[in-house]
Coordinates of C-alpha atoms in Angstrom, one line a residue:
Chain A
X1 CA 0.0 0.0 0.0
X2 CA 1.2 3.4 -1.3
X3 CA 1.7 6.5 1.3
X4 CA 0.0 8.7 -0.6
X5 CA -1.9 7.9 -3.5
X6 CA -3.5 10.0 -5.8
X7 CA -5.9 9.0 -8.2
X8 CA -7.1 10.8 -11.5
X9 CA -7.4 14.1 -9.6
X10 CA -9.1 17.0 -12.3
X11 CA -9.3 20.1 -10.8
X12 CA -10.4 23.8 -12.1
X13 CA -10.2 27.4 -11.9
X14 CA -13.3 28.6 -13.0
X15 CA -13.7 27.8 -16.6
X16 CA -10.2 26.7 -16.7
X17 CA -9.4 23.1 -16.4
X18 CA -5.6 23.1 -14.4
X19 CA -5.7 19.3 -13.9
X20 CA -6.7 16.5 -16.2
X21 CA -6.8 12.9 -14.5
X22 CA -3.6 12.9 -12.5
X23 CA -2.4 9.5 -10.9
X24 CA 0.9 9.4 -8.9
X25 CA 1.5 7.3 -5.8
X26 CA 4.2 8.3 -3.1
X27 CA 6.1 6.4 -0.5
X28 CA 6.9 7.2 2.8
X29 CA 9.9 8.5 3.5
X30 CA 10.6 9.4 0.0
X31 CA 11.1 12.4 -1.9
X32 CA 9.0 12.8 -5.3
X33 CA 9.4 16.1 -7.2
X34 CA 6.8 17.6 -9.4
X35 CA 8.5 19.4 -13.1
X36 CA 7.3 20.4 -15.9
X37 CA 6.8 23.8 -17.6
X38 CA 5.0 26.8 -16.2
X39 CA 1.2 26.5 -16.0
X40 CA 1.3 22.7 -16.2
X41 CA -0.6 22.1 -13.0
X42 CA 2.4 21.5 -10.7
X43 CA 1.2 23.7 -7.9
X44 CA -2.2 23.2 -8.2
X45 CA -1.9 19.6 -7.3
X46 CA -0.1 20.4 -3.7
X47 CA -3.5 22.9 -3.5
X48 CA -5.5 20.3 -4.2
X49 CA -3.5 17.9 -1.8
X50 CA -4.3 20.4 1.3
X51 CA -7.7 21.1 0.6
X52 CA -7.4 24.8 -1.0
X53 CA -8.8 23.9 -4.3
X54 CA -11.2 21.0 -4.3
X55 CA -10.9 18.6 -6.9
X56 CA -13.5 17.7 -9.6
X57 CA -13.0 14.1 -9.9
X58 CA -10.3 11.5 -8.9
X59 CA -9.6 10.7 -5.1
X60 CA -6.8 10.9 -2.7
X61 CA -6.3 8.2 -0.2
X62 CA -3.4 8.9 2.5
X63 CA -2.8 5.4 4.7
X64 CA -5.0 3.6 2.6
X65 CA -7.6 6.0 3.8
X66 CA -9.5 8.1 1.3
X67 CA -9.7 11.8 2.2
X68 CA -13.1 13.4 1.2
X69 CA -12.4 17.0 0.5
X70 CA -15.4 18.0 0.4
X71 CA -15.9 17.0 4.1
X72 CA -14.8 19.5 6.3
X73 CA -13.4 16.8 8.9
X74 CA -11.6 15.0 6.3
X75 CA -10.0 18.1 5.1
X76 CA -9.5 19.3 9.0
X77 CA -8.0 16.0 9.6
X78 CA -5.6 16.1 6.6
X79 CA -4.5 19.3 7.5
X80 CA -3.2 18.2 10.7
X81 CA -1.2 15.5 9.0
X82 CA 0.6 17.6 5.6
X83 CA 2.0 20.9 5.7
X84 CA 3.0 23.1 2.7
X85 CA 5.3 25.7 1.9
X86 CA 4.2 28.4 -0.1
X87 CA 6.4 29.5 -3.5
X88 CA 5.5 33.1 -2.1
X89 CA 6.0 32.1 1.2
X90 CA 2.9 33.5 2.5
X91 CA 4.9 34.4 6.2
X92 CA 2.1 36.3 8.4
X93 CA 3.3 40.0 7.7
X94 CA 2.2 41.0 11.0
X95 CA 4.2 38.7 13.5
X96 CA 8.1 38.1 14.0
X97 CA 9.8 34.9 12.3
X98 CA 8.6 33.1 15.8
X99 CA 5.1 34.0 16.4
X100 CA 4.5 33.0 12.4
X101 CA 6.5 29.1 13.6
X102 CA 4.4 29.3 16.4
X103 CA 1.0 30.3 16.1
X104 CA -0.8 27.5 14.8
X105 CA 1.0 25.0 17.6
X106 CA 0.0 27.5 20.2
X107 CA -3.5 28.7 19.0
X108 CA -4.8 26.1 17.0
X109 CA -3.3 22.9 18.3
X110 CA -3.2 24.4 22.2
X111 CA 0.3 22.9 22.8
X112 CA 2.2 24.1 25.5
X113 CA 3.6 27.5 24.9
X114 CA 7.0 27.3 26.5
X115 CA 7.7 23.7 24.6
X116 CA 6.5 24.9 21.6
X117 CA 8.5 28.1 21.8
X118 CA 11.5 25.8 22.4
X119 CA 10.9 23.7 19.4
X120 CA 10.7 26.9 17.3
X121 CA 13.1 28.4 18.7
X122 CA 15.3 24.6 17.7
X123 CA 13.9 24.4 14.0
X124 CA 14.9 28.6 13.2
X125 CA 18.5 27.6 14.4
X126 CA 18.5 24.6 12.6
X127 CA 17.8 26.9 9.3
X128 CA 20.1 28.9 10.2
X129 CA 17.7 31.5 11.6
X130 CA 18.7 31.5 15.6
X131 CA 19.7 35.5 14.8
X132 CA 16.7 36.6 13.1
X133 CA 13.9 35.1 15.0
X134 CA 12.5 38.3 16.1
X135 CA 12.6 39.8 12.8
X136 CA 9.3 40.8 11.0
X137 CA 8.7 39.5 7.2
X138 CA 9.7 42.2 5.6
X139 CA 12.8 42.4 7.1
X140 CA 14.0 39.3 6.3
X141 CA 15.5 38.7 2.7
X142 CA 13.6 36.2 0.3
X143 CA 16.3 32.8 1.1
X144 CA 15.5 34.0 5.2
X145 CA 11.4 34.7 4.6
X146 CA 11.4 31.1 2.6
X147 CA 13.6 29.3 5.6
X148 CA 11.2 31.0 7.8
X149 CA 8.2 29.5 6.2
X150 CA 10.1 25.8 6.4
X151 CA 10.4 25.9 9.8
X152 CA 6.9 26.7 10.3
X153 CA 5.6 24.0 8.4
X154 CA 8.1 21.4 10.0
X155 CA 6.5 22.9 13.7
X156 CA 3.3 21.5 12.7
X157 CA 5.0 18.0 12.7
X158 CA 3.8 16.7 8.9
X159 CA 3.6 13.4 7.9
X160 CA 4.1 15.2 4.5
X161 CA 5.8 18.0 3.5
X162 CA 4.6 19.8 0.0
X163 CA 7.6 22.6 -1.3
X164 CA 6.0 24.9 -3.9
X165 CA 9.0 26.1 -6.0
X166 CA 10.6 26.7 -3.0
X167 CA 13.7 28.5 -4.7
X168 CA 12.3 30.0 -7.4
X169 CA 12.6 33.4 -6.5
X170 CA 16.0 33.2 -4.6
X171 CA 19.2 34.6 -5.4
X172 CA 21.4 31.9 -6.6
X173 CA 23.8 31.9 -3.2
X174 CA 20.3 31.5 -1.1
X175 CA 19.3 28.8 -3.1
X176 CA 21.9 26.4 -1.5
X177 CA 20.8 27.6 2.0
X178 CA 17.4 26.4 1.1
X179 CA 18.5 23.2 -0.7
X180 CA 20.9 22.3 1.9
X181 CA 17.7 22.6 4.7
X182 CA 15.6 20.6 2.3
X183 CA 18.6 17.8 2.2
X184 CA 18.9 17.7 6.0
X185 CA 14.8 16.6 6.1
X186 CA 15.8 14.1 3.1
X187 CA 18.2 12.5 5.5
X188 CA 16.1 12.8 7.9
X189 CA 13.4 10.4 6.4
X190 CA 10.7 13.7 5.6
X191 CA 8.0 12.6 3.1
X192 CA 7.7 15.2 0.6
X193 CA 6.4 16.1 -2.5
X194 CA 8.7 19.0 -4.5
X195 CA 8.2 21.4 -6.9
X196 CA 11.1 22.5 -8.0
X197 CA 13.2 24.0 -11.1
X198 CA 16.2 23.2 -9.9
X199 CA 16.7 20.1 -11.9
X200 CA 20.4 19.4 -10.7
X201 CA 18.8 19.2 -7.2
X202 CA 15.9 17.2 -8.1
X203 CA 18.1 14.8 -9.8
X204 CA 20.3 14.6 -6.2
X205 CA 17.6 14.2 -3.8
X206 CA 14.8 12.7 -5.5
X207 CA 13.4 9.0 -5.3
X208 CA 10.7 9.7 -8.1
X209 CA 10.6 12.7 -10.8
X210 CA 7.0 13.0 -12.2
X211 CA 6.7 15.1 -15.5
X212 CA 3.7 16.9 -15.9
X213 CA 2.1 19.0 -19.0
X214 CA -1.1 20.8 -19.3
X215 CA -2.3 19.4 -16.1
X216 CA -1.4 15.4 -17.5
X217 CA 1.1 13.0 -15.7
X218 CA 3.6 12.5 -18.9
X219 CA 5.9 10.5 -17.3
X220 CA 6.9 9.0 -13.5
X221 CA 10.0 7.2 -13.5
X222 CA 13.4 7.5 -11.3
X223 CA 15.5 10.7 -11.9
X224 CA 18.2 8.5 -14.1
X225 CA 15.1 7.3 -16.4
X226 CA 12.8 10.6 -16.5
X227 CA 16.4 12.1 -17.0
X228 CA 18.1 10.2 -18.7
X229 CA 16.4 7.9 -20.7
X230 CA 13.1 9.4 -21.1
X231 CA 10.1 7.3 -22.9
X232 CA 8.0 10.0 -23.6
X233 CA 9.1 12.2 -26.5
X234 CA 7.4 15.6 -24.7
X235 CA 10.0 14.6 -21.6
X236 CA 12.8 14.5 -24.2
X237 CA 11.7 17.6 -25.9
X238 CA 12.0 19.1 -21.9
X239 CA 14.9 17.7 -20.8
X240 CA 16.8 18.8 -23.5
X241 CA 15.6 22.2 -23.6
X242 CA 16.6 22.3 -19.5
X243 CA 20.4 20.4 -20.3
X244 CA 21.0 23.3 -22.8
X245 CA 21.8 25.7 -20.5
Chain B
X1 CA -21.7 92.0 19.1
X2 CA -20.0 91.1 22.2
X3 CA -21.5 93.4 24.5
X4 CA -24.8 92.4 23.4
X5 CA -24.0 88.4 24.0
X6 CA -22.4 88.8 27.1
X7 CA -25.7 91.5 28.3
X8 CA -27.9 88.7 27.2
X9 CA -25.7 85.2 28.3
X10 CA -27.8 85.2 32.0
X11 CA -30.8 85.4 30.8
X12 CA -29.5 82.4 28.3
X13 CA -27.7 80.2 30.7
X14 CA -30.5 79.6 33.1
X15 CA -30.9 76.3 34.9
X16 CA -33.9 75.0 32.6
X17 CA -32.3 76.4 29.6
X18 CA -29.0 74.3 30.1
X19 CA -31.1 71.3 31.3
X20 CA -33.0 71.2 28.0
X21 CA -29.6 71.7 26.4
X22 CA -27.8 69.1 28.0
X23 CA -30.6 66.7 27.1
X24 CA -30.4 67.4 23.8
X25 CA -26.6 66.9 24.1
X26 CA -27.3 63.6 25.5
X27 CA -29.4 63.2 22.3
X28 CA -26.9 63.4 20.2
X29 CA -24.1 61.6 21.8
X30 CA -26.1 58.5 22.4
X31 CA -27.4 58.3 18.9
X32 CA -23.6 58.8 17.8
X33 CA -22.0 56.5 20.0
X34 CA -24.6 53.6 19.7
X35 CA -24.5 54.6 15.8
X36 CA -20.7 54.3 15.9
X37 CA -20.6 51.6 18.1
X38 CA -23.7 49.2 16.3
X39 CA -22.8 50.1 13.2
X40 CA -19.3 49.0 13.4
X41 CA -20.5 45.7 14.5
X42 CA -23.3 45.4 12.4
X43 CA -20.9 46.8 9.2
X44 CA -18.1 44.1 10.3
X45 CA -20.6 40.9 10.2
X46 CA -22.1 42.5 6.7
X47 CA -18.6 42.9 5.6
X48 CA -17.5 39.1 6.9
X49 CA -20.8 37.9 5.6
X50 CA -20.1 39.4 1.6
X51 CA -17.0 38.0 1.7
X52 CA -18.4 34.0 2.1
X53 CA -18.2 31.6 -0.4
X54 CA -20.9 29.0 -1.1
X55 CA -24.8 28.5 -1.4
X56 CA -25.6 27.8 2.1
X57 CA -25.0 31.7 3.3
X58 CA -25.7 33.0 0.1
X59 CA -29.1 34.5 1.7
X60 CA -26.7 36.5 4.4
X61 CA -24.9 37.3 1.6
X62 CA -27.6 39.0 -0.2
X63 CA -29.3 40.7 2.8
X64 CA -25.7 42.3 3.5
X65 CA -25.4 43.5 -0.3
X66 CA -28.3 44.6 -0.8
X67 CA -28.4 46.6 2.6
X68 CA -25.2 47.9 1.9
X69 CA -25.6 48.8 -1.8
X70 CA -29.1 50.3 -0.7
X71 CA -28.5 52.8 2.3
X72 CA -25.2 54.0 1.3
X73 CA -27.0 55.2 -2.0
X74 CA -29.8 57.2 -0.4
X75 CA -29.7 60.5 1.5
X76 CA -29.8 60.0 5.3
X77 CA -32.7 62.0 5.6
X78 CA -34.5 59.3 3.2
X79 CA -33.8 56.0 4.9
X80 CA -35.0 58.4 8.5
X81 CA -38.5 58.9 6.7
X82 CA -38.1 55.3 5.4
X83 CA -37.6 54.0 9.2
X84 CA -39.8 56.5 10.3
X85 CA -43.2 55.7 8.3
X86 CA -42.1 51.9 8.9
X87 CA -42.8 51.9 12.0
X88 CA -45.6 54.0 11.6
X89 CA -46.9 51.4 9.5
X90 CA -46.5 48.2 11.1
X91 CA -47.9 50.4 14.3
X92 CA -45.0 49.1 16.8
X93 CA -45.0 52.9 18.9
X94 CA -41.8 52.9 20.1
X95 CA -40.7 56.7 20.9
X96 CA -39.2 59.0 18.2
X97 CA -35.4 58.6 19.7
X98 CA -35.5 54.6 19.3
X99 CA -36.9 55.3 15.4
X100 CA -33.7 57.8 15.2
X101 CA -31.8 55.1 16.7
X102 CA -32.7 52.5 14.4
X103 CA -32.0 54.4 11.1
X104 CA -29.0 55.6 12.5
X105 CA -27.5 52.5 12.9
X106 CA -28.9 51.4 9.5
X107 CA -26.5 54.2 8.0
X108 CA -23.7 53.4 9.7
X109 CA -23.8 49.7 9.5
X110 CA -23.8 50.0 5.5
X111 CA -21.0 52.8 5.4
X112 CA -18.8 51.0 7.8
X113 CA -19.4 47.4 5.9
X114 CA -17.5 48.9 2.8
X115 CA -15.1 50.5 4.6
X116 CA -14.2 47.4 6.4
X117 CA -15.1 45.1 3.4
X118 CA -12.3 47.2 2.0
X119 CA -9.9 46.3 4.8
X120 CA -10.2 43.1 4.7
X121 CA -9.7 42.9 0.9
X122 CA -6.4 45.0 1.1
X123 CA -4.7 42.0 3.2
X124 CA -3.3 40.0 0.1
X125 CA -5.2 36.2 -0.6
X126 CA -2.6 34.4 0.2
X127 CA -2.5 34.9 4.1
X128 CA -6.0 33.4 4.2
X129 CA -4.4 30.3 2.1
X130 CA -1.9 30.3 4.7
X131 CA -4.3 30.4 7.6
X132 CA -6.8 27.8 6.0
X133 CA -3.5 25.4 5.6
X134 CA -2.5 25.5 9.1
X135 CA -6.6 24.6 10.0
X136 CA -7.4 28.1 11.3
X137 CA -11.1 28.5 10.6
X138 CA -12.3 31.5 9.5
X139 CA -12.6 33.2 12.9
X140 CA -9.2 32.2 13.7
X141 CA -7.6 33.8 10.7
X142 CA -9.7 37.3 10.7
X143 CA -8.5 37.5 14.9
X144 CA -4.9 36.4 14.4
X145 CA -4.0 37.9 10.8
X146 CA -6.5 39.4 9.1
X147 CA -7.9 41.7 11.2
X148 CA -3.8 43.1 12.6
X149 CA -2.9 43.8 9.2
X150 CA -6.3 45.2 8.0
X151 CA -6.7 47.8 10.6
X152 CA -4.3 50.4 9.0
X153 CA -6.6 50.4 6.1
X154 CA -9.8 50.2 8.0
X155 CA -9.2 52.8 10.9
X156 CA -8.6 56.6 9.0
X157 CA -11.4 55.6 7.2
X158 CA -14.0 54.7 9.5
X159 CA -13.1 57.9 12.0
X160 CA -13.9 60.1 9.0
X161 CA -16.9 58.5 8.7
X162 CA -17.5 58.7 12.8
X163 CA -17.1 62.4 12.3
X164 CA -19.2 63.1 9.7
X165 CA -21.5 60.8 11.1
X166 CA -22.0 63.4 14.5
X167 CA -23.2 65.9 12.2
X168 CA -25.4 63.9 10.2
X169 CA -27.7 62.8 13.2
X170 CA -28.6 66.5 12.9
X171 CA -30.9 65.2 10.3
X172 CA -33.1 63.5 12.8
X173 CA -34.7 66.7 13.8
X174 CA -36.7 66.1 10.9
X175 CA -38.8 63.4 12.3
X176 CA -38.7 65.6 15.3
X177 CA -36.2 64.2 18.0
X178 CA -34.7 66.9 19.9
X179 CA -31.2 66.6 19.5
X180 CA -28.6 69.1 19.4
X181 CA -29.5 71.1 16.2
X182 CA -33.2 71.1 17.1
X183 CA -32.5 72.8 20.7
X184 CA -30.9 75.1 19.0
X185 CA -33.5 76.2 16.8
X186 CA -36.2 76.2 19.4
X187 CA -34.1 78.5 21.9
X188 CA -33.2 80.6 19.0
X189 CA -37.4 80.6 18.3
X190 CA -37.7 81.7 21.8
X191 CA -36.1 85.4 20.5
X192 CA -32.5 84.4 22.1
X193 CA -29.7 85.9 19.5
X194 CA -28.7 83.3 16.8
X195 CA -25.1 83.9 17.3
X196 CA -25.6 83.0 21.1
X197 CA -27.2 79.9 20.5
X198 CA -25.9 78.2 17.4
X199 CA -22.4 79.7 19.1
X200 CA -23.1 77.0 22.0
X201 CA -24.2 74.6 19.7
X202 CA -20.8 74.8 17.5
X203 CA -19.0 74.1 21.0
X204 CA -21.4 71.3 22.2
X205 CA -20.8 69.4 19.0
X206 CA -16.9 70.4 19.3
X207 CA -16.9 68.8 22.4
X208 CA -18.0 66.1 20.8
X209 CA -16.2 65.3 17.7
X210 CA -12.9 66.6 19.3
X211 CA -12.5 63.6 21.0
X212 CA -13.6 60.9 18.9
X213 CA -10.5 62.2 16.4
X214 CA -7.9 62.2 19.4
X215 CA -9.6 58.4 20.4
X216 CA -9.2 57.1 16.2
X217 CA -5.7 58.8 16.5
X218 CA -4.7 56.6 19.9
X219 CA -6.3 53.5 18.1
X220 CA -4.5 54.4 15.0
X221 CA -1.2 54.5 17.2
X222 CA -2.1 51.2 19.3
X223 CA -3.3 49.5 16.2
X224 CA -2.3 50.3 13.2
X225 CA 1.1 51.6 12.9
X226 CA 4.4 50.3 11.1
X227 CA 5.8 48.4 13.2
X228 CA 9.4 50.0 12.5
X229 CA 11.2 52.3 9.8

């Protein structure tokens, strides 16, 4: 029995279909990236996955246990069990680095306030972060806002950890500050679904790469085959186009 | 001129004189502060309510647009007659101040709701996505994130409004309620000098306003500011 398993999820934005029938099972403890060009559905499927957008047809069953999202208890409950990082990090703009890791442990899961201000104040230093924990959003540079929004997602204790692009808008020396905390949760035996552009990474920590276009799985294979030896002439057409510069 | 109003200022400033006056002060304030203080709650559950999703509020939804596209487009005087012969129809006789009260905080409820609706629109999507992931329900995310970072938009705003809205509950001496205004016509009827009596009206309702600016500043302050730079 998979982890996760999703099965022939469509989804919509209004009048525009974003995902077509998407099948992709995960295992636990592994990393599975999401690529693809722009507007192919990539993040939309991780909305989907924590109940933002539900999804027309298909199901998602997490444990073997199929999450109805359009139950509110199913999607309260699955909530409690994946966390996502936003590509625009989405920090609270009106509370320091800490009280954004902290208020939904405190307020929403009423844990103990001193032990959950210990573990946050544990998860910014292990980012890196120890300095700049009582720093608003918009004093903190994209690479420390996007580090910021990591550790609050790991405070919530996931069973599943969903990256949205989550270096697409850093500058080149932040990236690795991000990557390397992303590696660390790898080691660490996270479950975690990626979207990501950064194909050299994705090829390094990845178990499964999963191609998608115009909202349709094209390919699922390991990074050496999606990669390497791709079946699917759109992949080709892709990976070249990336491996050219 | 100022002979003449200080000569006739005892024969103004009698006890029943500044009784009546004082009542009519009373008038006022209490129609303004349960105005201000109704209509903000009122105007934020309107606001809230416009802002659902889904069929199951979507009667809340309308009652809340339509109140608030209705009253705002009206003149105040209107919805007061409006109120006013309501109640004369359906023949509940409650006293002219409660009828005041009513359209009063009619007015302000649908003024505010935009001006909050607007608040809560200027705090960018994505924090409610943020909120929603983390299971805050809606409650949780207008107290914790919405709301802090809304205020700054919401507060100038609404004590404009407040202020205007002192003056405006002049308009209720038309369905005769003695407030502030209307005192001051009847003492001016009773042959004292206009400059003497609309004079102490100007001050009464200074004495009112004045305030309310210094309290939307302090909230302003407490609220609202950046938190550095």
């Amino acid at each position: 029995m998979q982890h996760l398993d999703i099965v022939d999820i469509s989804a919509r934005y209004g009048s525009h279909q974003v995902l077509r029938g998407i099948s992709l099972g995960v295992d636990r403890g592994q990393i599975t990236s999401l690529v693809g060009p722009s507007g192919s559905g990539k993040s939309t499927l991780l909305r989907v996955l924590v109940g933002l957008l539900p999804p027309e047809t298909g199901h998602v069953s997490f444990d073997g246990q199929r999450i109805d999202y359009s139950n509110k208890k199913n999607v309260k409950a699955i909530r409690d069990r994946f966390a996502i990082v936003f590509q625009q990090y989405n920090l609270f703009q009106n509370m320091t680095a800490l009280d954004n890791v902290t208020i939904a442990p405190i307020k929403i899961r009423k844990r103990n306030r001193a032990e959950v201000i210990d573990e946050a104040e544990e998860l910014l230093a292990k980012v890196g972060l120890k300095e700049k924990m009582r720093s608003y959003p918009d004093q903190l540079s994209g690479g420390q806002q996007q580090r910021v929004a990591i550790a609050r997602a790991l405070a919530l204790k996931p069973e599943l950890l969903l990256l949205d692009e989550v270096t697409a808008s850093l500058d080149p020396e932040l990236v690795s500050e991000v990557l390397d905390s992303i590696r660390q949760l790898a080691a660490e035996g996270m479950t975690m679904i990626i979207v990501s552009h950064e194909m050299g990474f994705v090829r390094e920590v990845s178990s499964t790469v999963a191609f998608m276009v115009d909202g349709k799985m094209v390919e699922v294979g390991s990074p050496a085959d999606v990669f390497e030896n791709p079946k699917e002439a759109r992949t080709r057409e892709f990976v070249n186009k990336i491996l050219q510069h | 001129m100022l002979d003449r109003i200080l000569e006739e200022a005892p024969r103004f400033f009698t006890y029943y004189n500044l009784i009546f006056l004082g009542g009519a002060l009373l008038t006022t304030f209490l129609l303004t502060a349960f105005g201000c203080l109704l209509g903000f709650l009122f105007g934020f559950l309107m606001a809230v309510a416009r802002g659902t999703t889904g069929w199951l509020l979507f009667p809340i939804r309308a009652l809340a647009f339509l109140i608030t596209e209705s009253f705002r487009r009206i003149p105040f005087l209107v919805t007061l007659f409006i109120v006013f012969y309501a109640f004369r129809g359906t023949g509940i006789s409650w006293s002219i101040f409660w009828v005041a009260l009513v359209a009063v905080v009619v007015i302000a409820s649908s003024f505010i709701a935009e001006i909050i609706r607007a608040g809560l629109e200027s705090v960018h999507r994505n924090q409610w996505d943020a909120a929603a992931a983390m299971n805050m329900s809606t409650v949780q995310a207008l107290r914790y994130v919405i709301l802090p970072q809304a205020w700054k938009v919401i507060l100038p705003p609404a004590f404009s409004f407040f202020v205007l809205f002192i003056k405006d509950t002049a308009l209720a001496s038309q369905i005769g309620l003695v407030e502030l205004t209307f005192a001051g016509k009847v003492l001016n009827n009773r042959g004292f000098s206009a400059a003497l009596v609309f004079g102490t009206v100007l001050i009464l309702y200074f004495i009112l306003s004045y305030p309310m600016t210094r309290f939307g500043v302090w909230l302003e302050a407490r609220f609202a500011t950046s938190r550095h730079r």
